[in-house]
C-alpha positions in Angstrom: 116.2 197.6 29.3 115.5 193.9 28.2 117.3 191.0 29.8 116.6 187.8 29.3 118.0 184.6 31.4 121.3 184.2 29.4 122.4 188.0 29.5 123.1 188.4 32.7 124.2 191.6 34.3 127.8 192.9 34.8 128.1 196.1 35.8 125.2 198.1 37.3 122.7 200.6 35.4 123.5 199.4 32.0 121.4 200.5 28.7 120.8 198.0 26.4 118.5 197.5 23.6 115.8 195.6 23.5 115.5 192.1 21.8 116.3 193.7 18.1 118.5 195.2 19.3 116.8 198.8 19.3 117.8 202.4 21.9 114.2 203.9 21.0 113.8 203.6 16.7 117.8 203.3 16.4 119.2 200.3 15.8 118.4 196.8 14.8 119.7 194.3 12.4 119.4 194.9 8.8 121.6 192.2 7.6 121.4 189.6 4.5 119.7 186.4 4.3 123.3 184.8 4.7 124.1 186.5 7.7 121.3 185.9 9.8 123.0 183.1 11.7 126.9 184.3 12.1 124.9 187.5 13.6 122.5 184.9 15.6 125.8 182.8 17.3 127.7 186.3 17.6 124.5 187.4 19.6 124.1 184.8 21.8 128.7 184.0 22.1 129.0 187.8 23.1 126.2 187.5 26.0 127.6 184.6 27.5 131.2 186.1 27.6 130.1 189.8 29.4 129.1 187.3 32.1 131.8 185.3 32.0 134.4 186.3 34.6 137.3 184.2 33.0 137.0 186.1 29.4 135.8 189.0 31.7 139.8 189.2 33.8 141.5 188.2 30.6 140.1 191.2 29.3 141.2 193.5 31.6 144.4 192.3 32.5 145.4 192.9 28.9 143.8 196.5 29.2 145.6 196.7 31.7 149.8 194.6 31.5 149.6 195.1 27.0 147.7 198.7 26.7 148.2 200.6 29.3 145.7 201.4 31.5 143.8 203.5 33.4 145.0 206.1 31.0 145.9 210.1 33.2 143.3 212.7 33.9 145.3 215.4 32.9 144.1 218.9 33.4 145.3 221.3 30.5 146.5 224.9 32.5 148.3 226.1 29.9 145.5 225.2 27.4 142.4 226.3 29.3 144.3 230.0 30.5 145.2 231.1 26.6 141.0 229.6 25.7 139.3 232.1 29.2 136.9 230.7 30.7 136.4 227.0 32.2 139.3 225.1 32.8 139.6 221.8 30.4 141.1 218.5 31.3 142.1 215.7 29.1 141.1 211.9 29.3 144.6 211.0 27.5 143.4 207.4 25.7 146.4 208.7 22.9 149.1 207.7 25.6 147.3 204.3 25.3 149.2 201.8 23.4 148.8 201.7 19.4 148.3 205.3 20.6 144.3 205.9 20.4 140.6 204.2 22.1 140.6 201.6 19.6 143.2 199.2 21.1 140.2 198.8 23.6 137.3 197.3 21.5 139.7 195.5 19.3 141.4 192.9 22.0 137.4 192.8 23.2 136.5 191.5 20.1 139.6 189.5 18.9 139.2 187.8 23.1 135.8 186.6 21.9 136.4 186.0 17.9 139.2 183.8 19.2 136.5 182.0 21.8 134.0 181.1 19.1 136.4 179.5 17.4 137.5 182.0 14.1 140.9 181.9 12.7 140.2 185.4 10.8 139.5 188.5 11.8 138.8 191.8 9.4 138.1 194.7 9.6 137.4 198.3 8.0 139.7 201.1 9.2 139.1 205.1 7.8 142.1 207.2 10.2 144.1 203.6 10.2 144.3 203.0 13.8 141.7 200.4 13.8 142.7 198.7 11.7 145.8 199.1 13.7 144.9 197.4 16.4 142.8 195.0 14.9 146.5 193.9 13.3 148.1 194.1 16.5 145.7 192.0 18.7 145.7 190.1 16.1 149.3 189.0 16.0 148.9 188.9 20.2 146.5 186.0 19.7 148.1 184.4 16.2 144.8 185.9 14.3 144.7 186.2 10.5 143.7 189.5 10.0 142.4 191.1 6.6 141.7 195.2 6.9 139.6 197.0 4.0 140.8 200.7 3.6 139.9 203.1 1.1 142.2 204.1 -0.8 141.6 207.6 -0.6 142.7 206.7 3.3 145.3 204.9 2.4 147.5 207.4 0.6 146.7 209.8 3.9 147.1 207.7 7.0 150.0 206.2 5.0 152.2 205.5 8.3 149.8 203.5 9.4 148.9 201.2 6.2 152.8 200.4 7.4 152.5 199.5 10.9 149.0 198.0 9.6 151.4 195.3 7.7 154.9 195.8 9.6 152.3 194.2 12.1 151.2 191.4 9.8 147.9 192.0 8.8 146.3 192.5 5.3 145.6 195.7 3.9 143.5 196.2 1.2 142.7 198.9 -1.1 138.8 199.7 -1.6 138.9 201.8 -5.2 135.4 202.2 -4.6 133.0 204.6 -4.4 134.1 207.9 -3.0 136.9 205.4 -1.7 136.4 206.2 2.6 135.8 204.1 4.9 131.8 203.6 3.8 133.3 201.6 1.1 135.9 200.0 3.1 133.2 198.3 5.2 130.5 197.2 2.7 133.9 195.5 1.4 135.1 194.2 5.0 131.0 192.3 5.4 131.4 191.3 1.5 134.2 189.9 3.2 132.2 187.8 5.9 129.1 187.3 3.8 131.5 184.9 1.8 133.6 183.4 4.8 131.3 183.0 7.2 133.1 179.4 8.6 136.5 181.1 10.1 135.5 184.7 9.7 134.9 187.2 12.3 133.7 190.9 11.2 136.0 193.4 14.4 134.0 196.5 13.4 135.5 199.4 15.0 132.7 201.4 15.9 129.2 201.8 17.1 127.5 200.8 14.3 126.1 197.8 12.4 123.5 195.3 12.7 122.3 195.1 16.7 125.1 193.5 18.6 127.7 195.3 17.8 126.5 199.1 18.8 125.7 197.4 22.3 129.2 195.2 22.4 131.9 198.5 20.9 129.8 200.6 23.4 130.6 197.7 26.2 134.5 197.5 25.5 134.4 201.5 25.4 132.8 201.9 28.8 136.9 201.3 30.6 137.1 204.8 29.3 134.0 206.7 31.1 134.1 204.4 34.1 138.3 205.5 35.1 137.5 209.1 34.0 134.5 209.6 36.2 136.8 207.8 39.5 139.9 210.3 37.8 138.0 212.9 38.1 136.1 212.7 41.7 140.3 211.2 43.2 141.9 214.6 41.0 138.7 217.2 40.7 137.0 216.4 43.2 133.6 216.6 41.5 132.5 215.2 38.0 132.9 217.2 34.4 130.0 220.4 34.1 130.1 218.9 30.6 132.2 216.3 28.4 133.0 216.9 24.6 134.3 214.6 22.5 134.3 213.9 18.5 132.0 211.6 16.6 132.1 209.7 13.8 130.2 206.6 13.4 131.3 207.9 17.5 132.8 204.9 20.2 134.6 207.5 21.4 132.5 209.6 22.3 130.4 206.6 23.5 132.9 205.1 25.7 133.2 207.6 28.0 128.8 209.6 28.5 128.3 205.7 28.7 129.6 206.2 32.6 128.0 210.1 32.9 124.5 208.6 31.0 122.7 209.2 34.6 124.2 212.4 36.0 122.1 214.9 34.8 123.7 217.7 35.3 126.8 216.6 33.0 126.6 218.4 29.3 127.2 216.0 26.9 128.2 216.6 23.0 129.0 214.9 20.4 131.0 217.3 17.7 130.7 216.3 13.9 132.8 216.5 10.8 132.0 220.4 10.1 134.1 219.8 6.6 134.6 222.7 4.7 130.4 223.2 4.7 127.2 222.0 5.6 126.2 221.4 2.2 126.5 218.3 0.3 128.8 216.8 0.3 131.7 219.0 1.9 130.9 217.6 5.6 130.0 214.9 7.7 127.7 216.5 10.1 125.1 213.5 10.5 123.1 215.5 11.6 123.3 219.3 10.7 122.6 217.7 6.9 121.6 214.0 7.3 118.0 212.2 8.3 117.0 208.7 9.7 117.6 205.9 7.2 118.8 202.5 7.3 123.2 202.8 5.8 125.2 198.9 6.7 122.7 197.3 8.7 121.8 199.9 11.6 118.3 202.5 11.5 120.6 205.3 13.0 121.3 209.2 11.1 122.9 209.0 7.9 123.7 211.9 5.2 120.7 210.6 2.2 119.2 212.9 -1.0 116.0 212.7 -1.2 115.7 209.5 -2.8 117.7 207.9 -0.1 121.0 207.6 -2.5 124.5 208.0 0.4 125.6 211.7 -0.6 129.7 211.6 -0.5 131.4 213.3 2.7 134.1 214.6 3.0 136.6 216.3 6.5 140.0 216.3 7.1 140.2 213.9 9.6 139.5 210.2 7.7 138.1 208.5 10.7 135.0 210.8 10.4 134.5 211.2 7.4 131.0 209.1 7.1 127.8 209.2 6.5 125.9 207.7 9.7 126.3 208.3 13.4 125.9 205.6 16.1 122.2 204.4 16.4 122.1 204.9 20.2 123.6 208.4 19.2 120.9 209.5 17.7 118.6 207.9 20.5 120.8 210.2 23.1 120.0 213.9 21.0 115.8 212.3 20.5 115.4 212.2 23.8 117.4 215.2 24.7 120.4 213.6 26.7 123.4 214.8 23.9 123.7 217.5 22.6 125.9 217.7 19.0 127.1 220.1 17.5 130.2 220.3 14.7 133.4 221.9 13.8 134.7 222.7 10.8 138.0 221.5 9.2 139.5 224.6 9.6 138.8 225.1 13.1 140.2 221.6 14.4 144.0 222.3 12.4 144.1 225.9 14.4 142.4 223.3 17.9 145.5 221.3 16.7 148.0 224.0 16.9 147.1 225.7 19.8 147.3 222.2 21.6 150.9 220.6 20.3 151.4 224.4 21.3 149.7 225.1 25.1 149.8 221.8 26.0 153.1 219.8 24.2 150.2 217.4 22.6 149.6 216.6 19.6 146.0 215.3 19.3 144.5 213.1 16.0 143.2 215.5 13.6 139.5 213.5 15.2 140.2 214.2 18.6 141.1 218.3 17.5 136.4 218.4 16.5 136.2 218.0 20.2 139.2 220.6 21.1 138.0 222.4 19.6 134.4 222.8 20.5 135.3 222.6 23.8 137.3 225.9 23.4 134.6 228.0 22.2 132.4 226.1 25.6 134.8 226.9 27.7 134.9 230.7 26.8 131.2 230.5 28.0 131.2 228.9 31.3 132.6 229.9 34.6 136.5 229.9 35.7 134.8 226.9 38.3 133.4 224.8 35.3 135.7 221.7 33.8 135.0 220.8 30.2 136.5 216.4 30.1 137.4 215.5 27.1 138.5 212.0 25.2 141.4 213.1 23.8 141.1 210.1 21.1 144.4 209.6 19.9 147.3 210.1 19.3 148.6 213.1 15.9 151.5 211.2 14.6 149.4 209.3 12.0 148.0 213.0 9.8 150.9 214.6 10.3 150.7 214.8 6.4 147.7 215.3 5.6 148.3 218.7 8.8 151.1 220.1 6.7 149.5 219.0 3.5 146.6 221.7 5.2 149.2 224.0 5.6 150.4 224.3 2.4 146.5 224.8 0.8 146.1 227.3 3.9 148.8 229.6 2.6 148.5 229.1 -0.9 144.9 230.8 -0.4 147.2 233.8 1.1 149.4 234.8 -1.0 146.3 234.5 -4.0 
């Protein structure tokens, strides 16, 4: 862990990257020359804000009174009985204002942008939840907001496009490449390079150049702090395992963070297995990827032997991305966290299972974690506990679910 005098410790047990932004062999800051100075400015201001009690108090007040934190910890007893095996407990991030964990980070970074005198926000979004959260935070603080979204994602996440527009955001469709999250990030970064004077890039996951992976994890760590205290108060002990979906990996890092120092708690990240673990059909970086550099950071990437980024696929727009956060790559290399995948069909089945047994519609992203928790539970004892981070609600995915069901019915008739 590397700390300097201008990086005060705000919480015990903090795990900072080194002074170059690396978690072990992963991370760093790979940016064009025009972004070196803005990144340096961002680092200075973030570390100052992290140690500024007034900044932290304003953020905590908003999280409590605006976002609705703490979110509940709920034991899904009917789900657990249906599956068999371990008890399953849900951290209900789907109950936040805007319906997902993304608002925690969006508010933190929007406050930082205002502190830095930036009046214009640019962001990327895949599933639309980060875009909605960014548009929400921008509206609250009176900031101009531009959100880049892949054209493919604007179709499958149309309700969130309308929500962003109603909140005052300029939603810009990206037609390049696969027209999904990677391409939206490319366009958002191009905008930032062009308008660095008045623009703040509000990155949505534990990705990108340092300090973004650290900063986003810190703003999402409230999930794990709450869950730890709630587990002790409600269940009487820590969980045996934690399952969370992993696209870039912000919700997973947010809940893992408070438990990394507890070796008895298994940390399980669930990637998108898509249709099959073959190139172009999935987004499981640890199943089919290798170390590489993408959009500012060194991490695990889906790429071919020549280093070209492969196409990805997932039923969930938020997991449909070719790289994973560098801290996840580091935790896996150390053996502290394990990573697996759930396919489209498994996620869809888990969506229906949670709806039917608990009356909860999970986001398709979160459904991947529920799917693996069901598999894991059957290998565990009835008194074991699995904590699942239910990172978002499924309202946004109803059209995708309906289309998938239509395809499934057509397939069964053929």
